[in-house]
PDB file of C-alpha atoms (C1' of nucleotides) in Angstrom:
ATOM      1  CA  MET U   1     111.737 116.115  98.344  1.00 59.00           C
ATOM      2  CA  PRO U   2     114.182 115.034  96.207  1.00 91.00           C
ATOM      3  CA  GLU U   3     115.248 111.213  93.779  1.00 94.00           C
ATOM      4  CA  LEU U   4     117.633 111.549  91.219  1.00 95.00           C
ATOM      5  CA  PRO U   5     116.943 113.975  89.291  1.00 94.00           C
ATOM      6  CA  GLU U   6     115.919 116.541  92.137  1.00 93.00           C
ATOM      7  CA  VAL U   7     119.393 116.366  92.907  1.00 94.00           C
ATOM      8  CA  GLU U   8     121.215 116.512  89.706  1.00 95.00           C
ATOM      9  CA  THR U   9     119.293 119.591  88.925  1.00 94.00           C
ATOM     10  CA  VAL U  10     121.371 121.376  92.642  1.00 93.00           C
ATOM     11  CA  CYS U  11     124.628 119.445  91.668  1.00 95.00           C
ATOM     12  CA  LEU U  12     124.713 120.749  87.707  1.00 94.00           C
ATOM     13  CA  ALA U  13     123.365 124.320  88.851  1.00 93.00           C
ATOM     14  CA  LEU U  14     126.447 124.040  92.412  1.00 95.00           C
ATOM     15  CA  SER U  15     129.343 123.121  89.558  1.00 95.00           C
ATOM     16  CA  LYS U  16     128.273 126.555  87.544  1.00 93.00           C
ATOM     17  CA  ILE U  17     129.663 128.727  89.798  1.00 93.00           C
ATOM     18  CA  ILE U  18     132.128 125.931  92.374  1.00 95.00           C
ATOM     19  CA  ASN U  19     134.965 125.317  90.075  1.00 95.00           C
ATOM     20  CA  TYR U  20     136.829 126.211  92.284  1.00 97.00           C
ATOM     21  CA  SER U  21     135.924 128.463  94.551  1.00 98.00           C
ATOM     22  CA  LYS U  22     137.209 128.913  97.931  1.00 98.00           C
ATOM     23  CA  VAL U  23     135.514 128.650 100.893  1.00 98.00           C
ATOM     24  CA  ARG U  24     135.403 131.982 103.410  1.00 96.00           C
ATOM     25  CA  LYS U  25     133.026 131.811 106.303  1.00 96.00           C
ATOM     26  CA  ILE U  26     130.988 128.781 107.987  1.00 97.00           C
ATOM     27  CA  LYS U  27     128.441 129.984 110.241  1.00 96.00           C
ATOM     28  CA  VAL U  28     125.660 126.649 111.395  1.00 97.00           C
ATOM     29  CA  PHE U  29     122.594 127.602 112.853  1.00 97.00           C
ATOM     30  CA  ARG U  30     121.224 123.807 113.422  1.00 96.00           C
ATOM     31  CA  LYS U  31     124.059 121.372 113.937  1.00 95.00           C
ATOM     32  CA  ASP U  32     121.015 117.841 115.288  1.00 96.00           C
ATOM     33  CA  LEU U  33     120.498 117.365 111.166  1.00 96.00           C
ATOM     34  CA  ARG U  34     119.549 113.399 110.880  1.00 95.00           C
ATOM     35  CA  TRP U  35     122.956 112.628 111.705  1.00 95.00           C
ATOM     36  CA  GLU U  36     125.106 115.878 113.840  1.00 95.00           C
ATOM     37  CA  ILE U  37     127.715 118.622 112.286  1.00 96.00           C
ATOM     38  CA  ARG U  38     131.204 117.105 113.242  1.00 93.00           C
ATOM     39  CA  LYS U  39     132.096 119.866 116.050  1.00 92.00           C
ATOM     40  CA  LYS U  40     135.688 120.411 112.882  1.00 94.00           C
ATOM     41  CA  PHE U  41     133.546 120.448 110.335  1.00 96.00           C
ATOM     42  CA  ILE U  42     133.957 124.430 110.528  1.00 97.00           C
ATOM     43  CA  THR U  43     137.896 124.159 110.794  1.00 97.00           C
ATOM     44  CA  ASP U  44     138.217 121.563 108.319  1.00 97.00           C
ATOM     45  CA  LEU U  45     135.946 122.772 105.727  1.00 97.00           C
ATOM     46  CA  GLN U  46     138.029 126.993 106.149  1.00 96.00           C
ATOM     47  CA  GLU U  47     140.332 128.135 103.569  1.00 94.00           C
ATOM     48  CA  ASP U  48     139.533 124.682 100.936  1.00 98.00           C
ATOM     49  CA  VAL U  49     139.069 125.080  98.243  1.00 98.00           C
ATOM     50  CA  LEU U  50     135.930 123.820  96.509  1.00 98.00           C
ATOM     51  CA  ILE U  51     136.731 122.068  92.958  1.00 98.00           C
ATOM     52  CA  LYS U  52     133.921 120.043  91.442  1.00 94.00           C
ATOM     53  CA  PRO U  53     130.218 118.675  93.006  1.00 97.00           C
ATOM     54  CA  TYR U  54     129.342 115.190  91.195  1.00 97.00           C
ATOM     55  CA  ARG U  55     125.712 113.349  92.149  1.00 96.00           C
ATOM     56  CA  ARG U  56     125.882 108.604  93.891  1.00 96.00           C
ATOM     57  CA  GLY U  57     122.032 108.457  93.861  1.00 96.00           C
ATOM     58  CA  LYS U  58     120.825 110.649  96.515  1.00 96.00           C
ATOM     59  CA  TYR U  59     124.307 112.043  97.626  1.00 97.00           C
ATOM     60  CA  ILE U  60     126.332 115.075  96.456  1.00 97.00           C
ATOM     61  CA  LEU U  61     129.426 115.054  96.957  1.00 97.00           C
ATOM     62  CA  ILE U  62     132.224 118.208  96.330  1.00 98.00           C
ATOM     63  CA  SER U  63     135.633 117.467  96.349  1.00 97.00           C
ATOM     64  CA  THR U  64     138.372 120.040  97.591  1.00 98.00           C
ATOM     65  CA  LEU U  65     142.163 121.273  97.448  1.00 98.00           C
ATOM     66  CA  LYS U  66     142.521 119.406  99.397  1.00 98.00           C
ATOM     67  CA  GLN U  67     141.614 116.362  98.949  1.00 97.00           C
ATOM     68  CA  LYS U  68     138.295 115.914 100.835  1.00 97.00           C
ATOM     69  CA  ILE U  69     134.467 115.290 100.235  1.00 97.00           C
ATOM     70  CA  LEU U  70     132.080 118.211 101.660  1.00 98.00           C
ATOM     71  CA  LEU U  71     128.931 115.312 101.165  1.00 97.00           C
ATOM     72  CA  ILE U  72     125.400 116.504 101.232  1.00 97.00           C
ATOM     73  CA  HIS U  73     122.050 114.153 101.881  1.00 97.00           C
ATOM     74  CA  LEU U  74     118.881 116.570 101.316  1.00 96.00           C
ATOM     75  CA  GLY U  75     116.719 113.645 102.750  1.00 95.00           C
ATOM     76  CA  MET U  76     112.808 114.561 101.984  1.00 94.00           C
ATOM     77  CA  SER U  77     112.462 118.416 103.040  1.00 94.00           C
ATOM     78  CA  GLY U  78     116.577 119.152 101.983  1.00 94.00           C
ATOM     79  CA  GLN U  79     117.105 121.982  99.337  1.00 94.00           C
ATOM     80  CA  VAL U  80     120.484 124.398  98.842  1.00 95.00           C
ATOM     81  CA  LYS U  81     120.115 127.628  97.815  1.00 93.00           C
ATOM     82  CA  ILE U  82     122.282 129.738  96.364  1.00 93.00           C
ATOM     83  CA  SER U  83     122.959 133.180  96.253  1.00 91.00           C
ATOM     84  CA  SER U  84     124.602 136.915  95.760  1.00 90.00           C
ATOM     85  CA  ASN U  85     122.660 138.866  97.553  1.00 87.00           C
ATOM     86  CA  LYS U  86     122.861 139.821 101.323  1.00 88.00           C
ATOM     87  CA  TYR U  87     121.969 136.956 103.255  1.00 91.00           C
ATOM     88  CA  ASN U  88     118.397 137.180 105.295  1.00 91.00           C
ATOM     89  CA  ARG U  89     118.204 134.102 107.506  1.00 93.00           C
ATOM     90  CA  ALA U  90     115.140 132.642 106.626  1.00 93.00           C
ATOM     91  CA  LYS U  91     113.248 129.723 108.510  1.00 94.00           C
ATOM     92  CA  HIS U  92     115.510 126.608 108.646  1.00 96.00           C
ATOM     93  CA  ASP U  93     117.816 127.400 106.927  1.00 96.00           C
ATOM     94  CA  HIS U  94     121.262 125.590 108.686  1.00 97.00           C
ATOM     95  CA  LEU U  95     124.357 126.730 107.730  1.00 97.00           C
ATOM     96  CA  ILE U  96     125.752 128.564 105.063  1.00 97.00           C
ATOM     97  CA  ILE U  97     128.392 128.215 104.207  1.00 97.00           C
ATOM     98  CA  ASN U  98     130.596 131.602 101.846  1.00 97.00           C
ATOM     99  CA  ILE U  99     132.156 130.962  98.721  1.00 97.00           C
ATOM    100  CA  GLU U 100     134.647 132.837  96.813  1.00 97.00           C
ATOM    101  CA  SER U 101     134.681 131.861  92.661  1.00 94.00           C
ATOM    102  CA  LYS U 102     138.032 132.271  91.099  1.00 91.00           C
ATOM    103  CA  TYR U 103     136.788 136.060  89.777  1.00 92.00           C
ATOM    104  CA  ASN U 104     136.667 136.622  93.492  1.00 93.00           C
ATOM    105  CA  LYS U 105     133.071 136.903  93.409  1.00 95.00           C
ATOM    106  CA  ILE U 106     131.513 136.185  97.007  1.00 95.00           C
ATOM    107  CA  TYR U 107     128.627 133.404  96.814  1.00 95.00           C
ATOM    108  CA  SER U 108     125.822 132.553  99.414  1.00 95.00           C
ATOM    109  CA  LEU U 109     125.687 128.482  99.850  1.00 96.00           C
ATOM    110  CA  ILE U 110     122.607 127.317 102.427  1.00 96.00           C
ATOM    111  CA  TYR U 111     121.772 125.162 103.634  1.00 97.00           C
ATOM    112  CA  ASN U 112     117.611 124.305 104.542  1.00 96.00           C
ATOM    113  CA  ASP U 113     116.177 121.818 105.438  1.00 95.00           C
ATOM    114  CA  PRO U 114     112.233 121.233 108.057  1.00 95.00           C
ATOM    115  CA  ARG U 115     112.487 117.926 108.365  1.00 95.00           C
ATOM    116  CA  ARG U 116     116.468 117.279 109.253  1.00 96.00           C
ATOM    117  CA  PHE U 117     116.270 114.470 107.821  1.00 96.00           C
ATOM    118  CA  GLY U 118     118.978 115.127 105.586  1.00 96.00           C
ATOM    119  CA  PHE U 119     122.820 116.557 106.794  1.00 96.00           C
ATOM    120  CA  ILE U 120     125.758 116.942 105.919  1.00 97.00           C
ATOM    121  CA  ASP U 121     129.036 116.033 107.380  1.00 96.00           C
ATOM    122  CA  LEU U 122     133.164 116.320 105.500  1.00 96.00           C
ATOM    123  CA  PHE U 123     135.433 113.713 105.044  1.00 96.00           C
ATOM    124  CA  LYS U 124     138.810 113.156 103.150  1.00 96.00           C
ATOM    125  CA  LEU U 125     138.024 111.502  99.995  1.00 95.00           C
ATOM    126  CA  LYS U 126     140.225 108.461 100.484  1.00 95.00           C
ATOM    127  CA  GLU U 127     137.131 107.295 102.610  1.00 94.00           C
ATOM    128  CA  VAL U 128     134.676 107.559 100.152  1.00 93.00           C
ATOM    129  CA  GLU U 129     134.131 104.115  99.005  1.00 88.00           C
ATOM    130  CA  HIS U 130     134.658 103.289 102.704  1.00 91.00           C
ATOM    131  CA  HIS U 131     132.140 105.913 103.891  1.00 93.00           C
ATOM    132  CA  PHE U 132     129.498 103.972 105.914  1.00 91.00           C
ATOM    133  CA  LEU U 133     126.508 105.511 104.004  1.00 93.00           C
ATOM    134  CA  LEU U 134     128.318 105.203 100.601  1.00 95.00           C
ATOM    135  CA  LYS U 135     130.076 101.936 100.171  1.00 93.00           C
ATOM    136  CA  LYS U 136     126.942 100.429 100.474  1.00 93.00           C
ATOM    137  CA  LEU U 137     125.037 102.424  97.312  1.00 96.00           C
ATOM    138  CA  GLY U 138     124.813  99.886  94.074  1.00 96.00           C
ATOM    139  CA  VAL U 139     124.703 101.698  90.319  1.00 96.00           C
ATOM    140  CA  ASP U 140     123.832 104.908  88.679  1.00 96.00           C
ATOM    141  CA  PRO U 141     120.825 103.992  87.165  1.00 97.00           C
ATOM    142  CA  LEU U 142     122.156 106.451  84.299  1.00 97.00           C
ATOM    143  CA  GLY U 143     125.426 104.342  83.827  1.00 96.00           C
ATOM    144  CA  ASN U 144     126.050 101.447  81.831  1.00 97.00           C
ATOM    145  CA  GLU U 145     126.210  99.195  84.898  1.00 96.00           C
ATOM    146  CA  PHE U 146     122.667  99.387  85.363  1.00 97.00           C
ATOM    147  CA  ASN U 147     121.259  97.458  82.969  1.00 96.00           C
ATOM    148  CA  VAL U 148     119.362  93.644  82.279  1.00 96.00           C
ATOM    149  CA  ASP U 149     122.212  91.522  83.502  1.00 96.00           C
ATOM    150  CA  TYR U 150     122.588  93.111  86.133  1.00 96.00           C
ATOM    151  CA  LEU U 151     118.838  93.736  87.385  1.00 96.00           C
ATOM    152  CA  LYS U 152     118.767  90.014  85.904  1.00 95.00           C
ATOM    153  CA  LYS U 153     121.008  89.144  89.071  1.00 94.00           C
ATOM    154  CA  LYS U 154     120.126  91.298  91.287  1.00 94.00           C
ATOM    155  CA  ILE U 155     116.402  90.210  91.394  1.00 93.00           C
ATOM    156  CA  SER U 156     116.715  86.321  91.084  1.00 88.00           C
ATOM    157  CA  ASN U 157     115.119  85.103  94.148  1.00 83.00           C
ATOM    158  CA  ARG U 158     113.394  87.982  95.403  1.00 89.00           C
ATOM    159  CA  SER U 159     110.239  87.519  96.456  1.00 88.00           C
ATOM    160  CA  LYS U 160     109.957  91.196  97.618  1.00 93.00           C
ATOM    161  CA  CYS U 161     107.860  93.026  94.919  1.00 95.00           C
ATOM    162  CA  ILE U 162     109.297  95.257  92.168  1.00 96.00           C
ATOM    163  CA  LYS U 163     107.858  98.447  93.761  1.00 96.00           C
ATOM    164  CA  SER U 164     110.826  97.678  96.419  1.00 96.00           C
ATOM    165  CA  ILE U 165     113.032  96.607  94.330  1.00 96.00           C
ATOM    166  CA  LEU U 166     112.832  99.538  92.055  1.00 97.00           C
ATOM    167  CA  MET U 167     113.787 102.342  95.489  1.00 96.00           C
ATOM    168  CA  ASP U 168     116.705 100.105  97.607  1.00 96.00           C
ATOM    169  CA  GLN U 169     119.654 102.048  97.366  1.00 96.00           C
ATOM    170  CA  THR U 170     121.685  99.395  97.640  1.00 96.00           C
ATOM    171  CA  ILE U 171     120.196  98.114  94.024  1.00 97.00           C
ATOM    172  CA  ILE U 172     119.983 101.001  92.186  1.00 97.00           C
ATOM    173  CA  ALA U 173     120.947 104.585  93.944  1.00 96.00           C
ATOM    174  CA  GLY U 174     118.711 107.700  92.516  1.00 96.00           C
ATOM    175  CA  LEU U 175     114.259 106.172  91.997  1.00 97.00           C
ATOM    176  CA  GLY U 176     112.142 106.973  94.995  1.00 96.00           C
ATOM    177  CA  ASN U 177     108.522 107.124  95.403  1.00 96.00           C
ATOM    178  CA  ILE U 178     107.637 109.274  92.399  1.00 95.00           C
ATOM    179  CA  TYR U 179     109.718 107.421  90.156  1.00 96.00           C
ATOM    180  CA  ALA U 180     109.537 103.655  91.191  1.00 96.00           C
ATOM    181  CA  SER U 181     106.079 104.859  89.862  1.00 96.00           C
ATOM    182  CA  GLU U 182     106.485 106.322  86.687  1.00 96.00           C
ATOM    183  CA  ILE U 183     108.621 103.894  85.720  1.00 97.00           C
ATOM    184  CA  LEU U 184     106.534 101.375  86.636  1.00 97.00           C
ATOM    185  CA  TYR U 185     103.705 102.763  84.176  1.00 97.00           C
ATOM    186  CA  LYS U 186     105.594 103.862  81.644  1.00 97.00           C
ATOM    187  CA  ALA U 187     107.272 100.176  81.776  1.00 97.00           C
ATOM    188  CA  LYS U 188     103.387  98.242  81.852  1.00 97.00           C
ATOM    189  CA  ILE U 189     104.606  96.298  84.596  1.00 97.00           C
ATOM    190  CA  ASN U 190     102.432  96.544  88.243  1.00 96.00           C
ATOM    191  CA  PRO U 191     103.885  97.770  91.240  1.00 96.00           C
ATOM    192  CA  LEU U 192     103.028  94.477  92.503  1.00 95.00           C
ATOM    193  CA  ARG U 193     104.398  92.326  90.828  1.00 94.00           C
ATOM    194  CA  SER U 194     107.335  90.193  92.694  1.00 93.00           C
ATOM    195  CA  ALA U 195     109.902  90.395  91.844  1.00 93.00           C
ATOM    196  CA  ASP U 196     111.354  86.744  90.021  1.00 90.00           C
ATOM    197  CA  SER U 197     108.510  87.432  88.601  1.00 92.00           C
ATOM    198  CA  LEU U 198     109.659  88.852  85.174  1.00 94.00           C
ATOM    199  CA  ASN U 199     111.037  87.911  81.808  1.00 94.00           C
ATOM    200  CA  LEU U 200     113.785  89.819  80.095  1.00 95.00           C
ATOM    201  CA  LYS U 201     111.439  91.631  78.107  1.00 96.00           C
ATOM    202  CA  HIS U 202     109.904  93.222  81.387  1.00 96.00           C
ATOM    203  CA  LEU U 203     113.153  94.163  83.131  1.00 96.00           C
ATOM    204  CA  LYS U 204     114.175  95.743  79.025  1.00 97.00           C
ATOM    205  CA  SER U 205     111.866  97.540  79.491  1.00 97.00           C
ATOM    206  CA  ILE U 206     112.533  98.821  82.804  1.00 97.00           C
ATOM    207  CA  ILE U 207     116.037  99.446  82.216  1.00 97.00           C
ATOM    208  CA  THR U 208     114.841 101.778  79.546  1.00 97.00           C
ATOM    209  CA  SER U 209     111.804 104.187  80.639  1.00 97.00           C
ATOM    210  CA  THR U 210     114.576 104.426  84.277  1.00 97.00           C
ATOM    211  CA  LYS U 211     116.743 105.879  81.413  1.00 97.00           C
ATOM    212  CA  PHE U 212     114.357 108.222  79.435  1.00 97.00           C
ATOM    213  CA  THR U 213     112.377 108.943  82.090  1.00 96.00           C
ATOM    214  CA  LEU U 214     114.880 110.542  84.231  1.00 96.00           C
ATOM    215  CA  LYS U 215     116.103 112.507  81.777  1.00 96.00           C
ATOM    216  CA  GLN U 216     113.323 113.550  81.099  1.00 95.00           C
ATOM    217  CA  SER U 217     112.819 115.444  84.159  1.00 94.00           C
ATOM    218  CA  ILE U 218     116.954 116.050  84.762  1.00 94.00           C
ATOM    219  CA  SER U 219     115.830 118.384  81.372  1.00 93.00           C
ATOM    220  CA  MET U 220     113.140 120.600  82.721  1.00 91.00           C
ATOM    221  CA  GLY U 221     114.533 120.884  86.543  1.00 86.00           C
ATOM    222  CA  GLY U 222     113.127 117.403  88.077  1.00 84.00           C
ATOM    223  CA  THR U 223     109.847 117.863  89.987  1.00 84.00           C
ATOM    224  CA  SER U 224     108.229 120.544  92.225  1.00 76.00           C
ATOM    225  CA  ILE U 225     105.561 118.836  94.375  1.00 77.00           C
ATOM    226  CA  LYS U 226     106.070 120.995  97.493  1.00 70.00           C
ATOM    227  CA  ASP U 227     109.698 121.328  98.968  1.00 68.00           C
ATOM    228  CA  HIS U 228     111.254 121.146  95.402  1.00 67.00           C
ATOM    229  CA  LEU U 229     113.439 124.342  94.162  1.00 72.00           C
ATOM    230  CA  GLN U 230     116.130 124.319  91.828  1.00 79.00           C
ATOM    231  CA  PRO U 231     119.306 126.823  93.480  1.00 81.00           C
ATOM    232  CA  ASP U 232     118.263 129.265  92.142  1.00 82.00           C
ATOM    233  CA  GLY U 233     114.213 129.391  93.446  1.00 78.00           C
ATOM    234  CA  LYS U 234     112.675 128.081  89.898  1.00 83.00           C
ATOM    235  CA  LEU U 235     110.341 125.363  89.979  1.00 80.00           C
ATOM    236  CA  GLY U 236     110.996 122.270  87.931  1.00 81.00           C
ATOM    237  CA  TYR U 237     108.222 121.404  85.554  1.00 83.00           C
ATOM    238  CA  PHE U 238     108.210 117.403  86.038  1.00 86.00           C
ATOM    239  CA  VAL U 239     105.169 117.866  88.098  1.00 85.00           C
ATOM    240  CA  GLN U 240     103.514 118.812  84.250  1.00 84.00           C
ATOM    241  CA  LYS U 241     104.971 115.619  82.525  1.00 88.00           C
ATOM    242  CA  LEU U 242     104.016 112.706  85.615  1.00 92.00           C
ATOM    243  CA  GLN U 243     101.109 109.969  84.643  1.00 94.00           C
ATOM    244  CA  VAL U 244      99.678 108.821  87.784  1.00 95.00           C
ATOM    245  CA  TYR U 245     101.874 110.240  90.934  1.00 95.00           C
ATOM    246  CA  GLY U 246      99.597 111.846  92.815  1.00 94.00           C
ATOM    247  CA  LYS U 247      96.628 111.667  90.145  1.00 94.00           C
ATOM    248  CA  LYS U 248      94.075 109.445  92.141  1.00 93.00           C
ATOM    249  CA  ASN U 249      90.913 108.655  90.923  1.00 93.00           C
ATOM    250  CA  GLN U 250      92.437 110.647  87.696  1.00 94.00           C
ATOM    251  CA  ASN U 251      91.817 109.281  84.233  1.00 95.00           C
ATOM    252  CA  CYS U 252      95.067 107.117  83.173  1.00 96.00           C
ATOM    253  CA  ASN U 253      95.938 108.777  79.939  1.00 95.00           C
ATOM    254  CA  ASN U 254      96.156 105.573  77.410  1.00 96.00           C
ATOM    255  CA  CYS U 255      92.854 104.095  78.845  1.00 96.00           C
ATOM    256  CA  ASN U 256      91.483 106.280  80.113  1.00 94.00           C
ATOM    257  CA  ASN U 257      90.963 103.334  83.821  1.00 95.00           C
ATOM    258  CA  LEU U 258      91.068 105.089  86.677  1.00 94.00           C
ATOM    259  CA  ILE U 259      94.443 104.654  88.164  1.00 95.00           C
ATOM    260  CA  SER U 260      94.662 103.536  91.545  1.00 95.00           C
ATOM    261  CA  MET U 261      96.296 104.190  95.014  1.00 94.00           C
ATOM    262  CA  ILE U 262      97.515 101.366  96.994  1.00 94.00           C
ATOM    263  CA  PHE U 263     100.474 101.357  99.728  1.00 94.00           C
ATOM    264  CA  ILE U 264     103.823  99.132  99.642  1.00 94.00           C
ATOM    265  CA  ASN U 265     105.969  99.402 102.250  1.00 93.00           C
ATOM    266  CA  ASN U 266     103.871 102.538 104.173  1.00 92.00           C
ATOM    267  CA  ARG U 267     104.712 104.410 100.602  1.00 95.00           C
ATOM    268  CA  SER U 268     101.729 105.975  98.230  1.00 95.00           C
ATOM    269  CA  THR U 269     101.355 103.997  94.979  1.00 96.00           C
ATOM    270  CA  TYR U 270      99.912 104.903  92.107  1.00 96.00           C
ATOM    271  CA  PHE U 271      99.585 102.879  89.121  1.00 96.00           C
ATOM    272  CA  CYS U 272      96.607 101.694  86.113  1.00 96.00           C
ATOM    273  CA  SER U 273      95.345  98.364  86.844  1.00 95.00           C
ATOM    274  CA  ASN U 274      94.441  97.716  83.049  1.00 97.00           C
ATOM    275  CA  CYS U 275      97.650  98.781  82.015  1.00 97.00           C
ATOM    276  CA  GLN U 276     100.109  98.006  83.557  1.00 97.00           C
ATOM    277  CA  LYS U 277      99.923  93.995  84.324  1.00 94.00           C
TER     278      LYS U 277
ATOM    279  C1'  DC Y   1     120.030  86.726 104.308  1.00 83.04           C
ATOM    280  C1'  DT Y   2     115.459  88.936 103.262  1.00 83.04           C
ATOM    281  C1'  DC Y   3     111.310  91.805 104.269  1.00 83.04           C
ATOM    282  C1'  DC Y   4     108.753  94.736 106.894  1.00 83.04           C
ATOM    283  C1'  DT Y   5     108.246  98.125 111.489  1.00 83.04           C
ATOM    284  C1'  DG Y   6     108.541 101.686 113.520  1.00 83.04           C
ATOM    285  C1'  DA Y   7     111.202 106.027 114.403  1.00 83.04           C
ATOM    286  C1'  DC Y   8     113.207 110.431 112.980  1.00 83.04           C
ATOM    287  C1'  DC Y   9     110.968 116.243 111.957  1.00 83.04           C
ATOM    288  C1'  DT Y  10     107.222 119.738 110.701  1.00 83.04           C
ATOM    289  C1'  DG Y  11     104.000 121.106 108.056  1.00 83.04           C
ATOM    290  C1'  DA Y  12      99.956 121.830 105.226  1.00 83.04           C
ATOM    291  C1'  DG Y  13      95.744 120.270 103.973  1.00 83.04           C
ATOM    292  C1'  DT Y  14      91.243 118.374 105.771  1.00 83.04           C
ATOM    293  C1'  DG Y  15      87.314 117.436 109.409  1.00 83.04           C
ATOM    294  C1'  DC Y  16      84.775 118.525 112.953  1.00 83.04           C
TER     295       DC Y  16
ATOM    296  C1'  DT R   1      89.359 129.294 115.011  1.00 83.04           C
ATOM    297  C1'  DG R   2      91.358 125.902 117.001  1.00 83.04           C
ATOM    298  C1'  DC R   3      92.341 121.282 117.432  1.00 83.04           C
ATOM    299  C1'  DA R   4      92.483 116.191 115.759  1.00 83.04           C
ATOM    300  C1'  DC R   5      94.087 113.372 112.506  1.00 83.04           C
ATOM    301  C1'  DT R   6      97.168 112.558 108.616  1.00 83.04           C
ATOM    302  C1'  DC R   7     100.178 112.648 104.752  1.00 83.04           C
ATOM    303  C1'  DA R   8     104.880 113.743 102.646  1.00 83.04           C
ATOM    304  C1'  DG R   9     109.435 113.336  97.891  1.00 83.04           C
ATOM    305  C1'  DG R  10     114.319 108.835 102.662  1.00 83.04           C
ATOM    306  C1'  DT R  11     116.692 106.061 105.056  1.00 83.04           C
ATOM    307  C1'  DC R  12     118.489 104.358 108.623  1.00 83.04           C
ATOM    308  C1'  DA R  13     117.964 100.304 113.146  1.00 83.04           C
ATOM    309  C1'  DG R  14     116.382  96.767 114.863  1.00 83.04           C
ATOM    310  C1'  DG R  15     113.424  92.720 114.959  1.00 83.04           C
ATOM    311  C1'  DA R  16     111.144  88.376 113.580  1.00 83.04           C
TER     312       DA R  16
END
DNA sequence: CTCCTGACCTGAGTGC
DNA sequence: TGCACTCAGGTCAGGA
């Protein structure tokens, strides 16, 4: 499911309830996710206090009072559900963490993931910078470090096409297949163009469209196509704003040309060959 | 190094 | 109804 706006949506929902909640019961139904959940996961996390969630690329990190980080990645189909009702196990629920808020209210955080491409880990706060998955991540596209100078430096002498560059998590952490298409449509750049053929004006345009598109999607709760729901079960409405993704052979909103679909690195890619040069 | 492919896994949709 | 096949929002390991 999830790219940056969907992960951010989950993070925002979690931050409303976590806020110094004590971890009570933890139940792992399946530990063979993308990586196996560590043996000591339960004993290490139990009775710790979850302080505050934040996002790094498509990862959710939750800091704890015992100086640890609870790391969550949603993979392709992962979802975090927040429930204050009695828990009934649903298909593909792999893990449940019961927490008790400062005001003694009990919530269940439920990790559900049909394809099990996601995972959950717990490690020491001081190891964050060295974590094998986090250490190679590039800049956050919403931050000030994502600017023309940075992008120019990263793509110089790169023959790879610009869409692959946008999806390269070691350059920009958080963009995925939907938003890469949407961003390039808005920037009027053909996804097949090699990165080093772009001029400063193009780069500026990519930066602006990226920030605009992501912010707009976050404000609408992300994009619900198949799996993504906000943790309270609500849909994400950015799907209504999609201009090209999933719209093969439909008319471009700008020029009425038919939208094309091609595969780039085995990922479906949508664009308007008339608007995007 | 860079770049591309295959692999991981389940479910939904399509066509016969 | 059933079967075979394709595709799906991610990303790592391995080979060219």
